[in-house]
mmCIF file of C-alpha atoms in Angstrom:
data_model
loop_
_atom_site.group_PDB
_atom_site.id
_atom_site.type_symbol
_atom_site.label_atom_id
_atom_site.label_comp_id
_atom_site.label_asym_id
_atom_site.label_seq_id
_atom_site.Cartn_x
_atom_site.Cartn_y
_atom_site.Cartn_z
ATOM 1 C CA MET A 1395 8.719 -13.568 -9.828
ATOM 2 C CA ALA A 1396 12.328 -14.133 -8.259
ATOM 3 C CA GLU A 1397 14.112 -11.622 -9.833
ATOM 4 C CA LEU A 1398 13.375 -8.378 -11.377
ATOM 5 C CA PRO A 1399 13.801 -8.249 -15.222
ATOM 6 C CA GLU A 1400 16.491 -6.155 -16.455
ATOM 7 C CA ASP A 1401 14.545 -4.562 -19.268
ATOM 8 C CA ALA A 1402 11.836 -3.297 -16.933
ATOM 9 C CA ILE A 1403 14.292 -0.759 -15.201
ATOM 10 C CA VAL A 1404 14.633 2.467 -16.449
ATOM 11 C CA GLU A 1405 17.328 4.107 -14.232
ATOM 12 C CA GLU A 1406 19.592 3.243 -11.699
ATOM 13 C CA LYS A 1407 21.240 6.273 -9.866
ATOM 14 C CA PHE A 1408 23.578 6.727 -7.184
ATOM 15 C CA LEU A 1409 23.014 9.497 -4.747
ATOM 16 C CA ALA A 1410 24.830 10.905 -1.549
ATOM 17 C CA ALA A 1411 23.132 9.195 1.310
ATOM 18 C CA SER A 1412 22.499 10.194 4.894
ATOM 19 C CA GLY A 1413 22.824 7.970 7.820
ATOM 20 C CA PRO A 1414 25.751 5.740 8.882
ATOM 21 C CA GLY A 1415 29.064 5.883 7.448
ATOM 22 C CA GLY A 1416 30.855 8.935 8.978
ATOM 23 C CA GLN A 1417 32.861 11.389 7.207
ATOM 24 C CA ASN A 1418 32.768 8.645 4.195
ATOM 25 C CA VAL A 1419 29.137 9.445 3.932
ATOM 26 C CA ASN A 1420 29.928 13.007 2.520
ATOM 27 C CA LYS A 1421 32.349 11.610 -0.324
ATOM 28 C CA VAL A 1422 30.638 8.745 -1.543
ATOM 29 C CA ALA A 1423 27.231 8.274 -3.461
ATOM 30 C CA THR A 1424 26.031 5.053 -2.026
ATOM 31 C CA ALA A 1425 22.098 5.190 -1.809
ATOM 32 C CA VAL A 1426 20.560 3.632 -4.702
ATOM 33 C CA GLN A 1427 17.290 5.376 -6.619
ATOM 34 C CA LEU A 1428 15.798 2.591 -8.802
ATOM 35 C CA ARG A 1429 13.211 3.408 -11.362
ATOM 36 C CA VAL A 1430 11.062 0.368 -12.646
ATOM 37 C CA ASP A 1431 8.807 0.749 -15.700
ATOM 38 C CA VAL A 1432 5.622 -1.166 -14.230
ATOM 39 C CA PHE A 1433 4.082 -1.596 -17.646
ATOM 40 C CA ARG A 1434 7.057 -3.802 -18.966
ATOM 41 C CA LEU A 1435 6.454 -5.997 -16.133
ATOM 42 C CA GLY A 1436 3.591 -7.573 -17.896
ATOM 43 C CA LEU A 1437 1.340 -7.742 -14.824
ATOM 44 C CA ALA A 1438 -2.485 -8.577 -14.889
ATOM 45 C CA PRO A 1439 -4.746 -5.527 -14.605
ATOM 46 C CA TYR A 1440 -5.837 -6.743 -11.164
ATOM 47 C CA ALA A 1441 -1.996 -7.011 -10.062
ATOM 48 C CA TYR A 1442 -1.248 -3.519 -11.786
ATOM 49 C CA ARG A 1443 -3.796 -2.024 -9.629
ATOM 50 C CA LYS A 1444 -3.056 -3.425 -6.330
ATOM 51 C CA LEU A 1445 0.812 -2.444 -7.164
ATOM 52 C CA LYS A 1446 -0.257 1.095 -7.839
ATOM 53 C CA GLU A 1447 -2.343 0.946 -4.234
ATOM 54 C CA LEU A 1448 0.680 -0.639 -2.261
ATOM 55 C CA ALA A 1449 3.130 2.040 -3.822
ATOM 56 C CA GLY A 1450 1.268 4.806 -3.140
ATOM 57 C CA SER A 1451 3.394 8.073 -3.546
ATOM 58 C CA ARG A 1452 6.466 5.660 -4.998
ATOM 59 C CA MET A 1453 4.650 5.370 -8.416
ATOM 60 C CA THR A 1454 4.882 8.356 -10.625
ATOM 61 C CA ALA A 1455 2.038 9.180 -13.390
ATOM 62 C CA ALA A 1456 4.232 7.764 -15.961
ATOM 63 C CA GLY A 1457 3.888 4.320 -14.487
ATOM 64 C CA GLU A 1458 7.247 4.403 -13.180
ATOM 65 C CA LEU A 1459 8.032 2.964 -9.896
ATOM 66 C CA VAL A 1460 10.804 4.877 -7.626
ATOM 67 C CA ILE A 1461 12.456 3.013 -4.752
ATOM 68 C CA THR A 1462 15.187 4.606 -3.012
ATOM 69 C CA ALA A 1463 17.594 2.488 -0.629
ATOM 70 C CA ARG A 1464 20.077 4.046 1.662
ATOM 71 C CA LYS A 1465 19.964 1.411 4.505
ATOM 72 C CA PHE A 1466 23.421 -0.053 3.933
ATOM 73 C CA ARG A 1467 26.783 1.639 3.562
ATOM 74 C CA THR A 1468 27.882 0.243 0.309
ATOM 75 C CA GLN A 1469 26.398 0.658 -3.171
ATOM 76 C CA GLU A 1470 26.163 -2.959 -4.004
ATOM 77 C CA ALA A 1471 24.071 -3.714 -0.652
ATOM 78 C CA ASN A 1472 21.672 -0.710 -1.311
ATOM 79 C CA ARG A 1473 21.330 -1.987 -5.055
ATOM 80 C CA GLN A 1474 20.201 -5.366 -3.860
ATOM 81 C CA ASP A 1475 18.105 -4.047 -1.180
ATOM 82 C CA ALA A 1476 16.240 -1.785 -3.877
ATOM 83 C CA ARG A 1477 15.622 -4.711 -5.990
ATOM 84 C CA ALA A 1478 14.549 -7.011 -3.434
ATOM 85 C CA ARG A 1479 12.004 -4.358 -2.272
ATOM 86 C CA VAL A 1480 10.650 -3.894 -5.850
ATOM 87 C CA VAL A 1481 10.373 -7.744 -6.404
ATOM 88 C CA GLU A 1482 8.699 -8.002 -2.810
ATOM 89 C CA LEU A 1483 6.188 -5.167 -3.808
ATOM 90 C CA ILE A 1484 5.349 -7.080 -7.225
ATOM 91 C CA VAL A 1485 4.863 -10.612 -5.314
ATOM 92 C CA GLN A 1486 2.507 -8.899 -2.893
ATOM 93 C CA SER A 1487 0.705 -7.203 -5.680
ATOM 94 C CA CYS A 1488 0.294 -10.434 -7.513
ATOM 95 C CA GLN A 1489 -1.534 -12.076 -4.529
ATOM 96 C CA ARG A 1490 -5.414 -12.096 -5.202
ATOM 97 C CA ASP A 1491 -7.512 -10.892 -2.116
ATOM 98 C CA ALA A 1492 -10.219 -13.002 -1.004
ATOM 99 C CA ARG A 1493 -13.809 -12.432 -2.257
ATOM 100 C CA ARG A 1494 -16.155 -10.736 0.251
ATOM 101 C CA ILE A 1495 -19.135 -12.916 0.682
ATOM 102 C CA ARG A 1496 -22.242 -10.405 1.400
ATOM 103 C CA THR A 1497 -24.232 -11.331 4.247
ATOM 104 C CA LYS A 1498 -27.611 -9.794 5.515
ATOM 105 C CA PRO A 1499 -28.734 -9.579 9.153
ATOM 106 C CA SER A 1500 -31.315 -12.329 10.236
ATOM 107 C CA LYS A 1501 -34.933 -11.636 10.846
ATOM 108 C CA ALA A 1502 -34.405 -11.990 14.717
ATOM 109 C CA ALA A 1503 -31.278 -9.359 14.653
ATOM 110 C CA LYS A 1504 -33.717 -6.925 12.490
ATOM 111 C CA ALA A 1505 -36.216 -7.372 15.352
ATOM 112 C CA ARG A 1506 -34.061 -6.486 18.064
ATOM 113 C CA ARG A 1507 -32.853 -3.536 16.327
ATOM 114 C CA VAL A 1508 -36.327 -2.238 15.872
ATOM 115 C CA ASP A 1509 -36.997 -3.178 19.584
ATOM 116 C CA GLU A 1510 -33.967 -1.153 20.718
ATOM 117 C CA LYS A 1511 -35.250 1.828 18.758
ATOM 118 C CA LYS A 1512 -38.621 1.726 20.159
ATOM 119 C CA GLY A 1513 -37.273 1.692 23.575
ATOM 120 C CA ARG A 1514 -34.870 4.566 22.922
ATOM 121 C CA SER A 1515 -37.870 6.423 21.507
ATOM 122 C CA ALA A 1516 -39.858 5.884 24.465
ATOM 123 C CA VAL A 1517 -37.000 7.308 26.844
ATOM 124 C CA LYS A 1518 -36.642 10.290 24.606
ATOM 125 C CA ALA A 1519 -40.523 10.735 24.434
ATOM 126 C CA GLY A 1520 -40.587 10.886 28.178
ATOM 127 C CA ARG A 1521 -38.237 13.827 28.466
ATOM 128 C CA GLY A 1522 -40.559 16.365 27.317
ATOM 129 C CA LYS A 1523 -42.085 19.258 29.152
ATOM 130 C CA VAL A 1524 -44.071 18.421 32.244
ATOM 131 C CA ARG A 1525 -47.715 20.149 31.706
ATOM 132 C CA ILE A 1526 -49.999 20.685 34.721
ATOM 133 C CA ASP A 1527 -53.451 20.051 33.583
#
């Protein structure tokens, strides 16, 4: 996915940003808050689950992804940054994780574990009270 579909964008709002800009920062709303409806993206179920995990608190209960960009001094640069970040999240979510192959310990490893346990047990048993008969 190289570009964000326009019908998925719910809202694009400009806010007053903190950061670089001097006195201009108090007068101009350059930060961008982009809201994207994740359901309109048509993602596969595994990709939706992974996107939800990657987005964390940036995903609302209604299925909207909220990205705030305030890195740059212009609205257009922040708009491009926000869209690029959304696309990057979507691309990451579409990559499938490698399946985990279950392994089990060998007989030798199990035997070593049991021997170590017996050794520790013997050490601890030797710490008991000394009795004089």
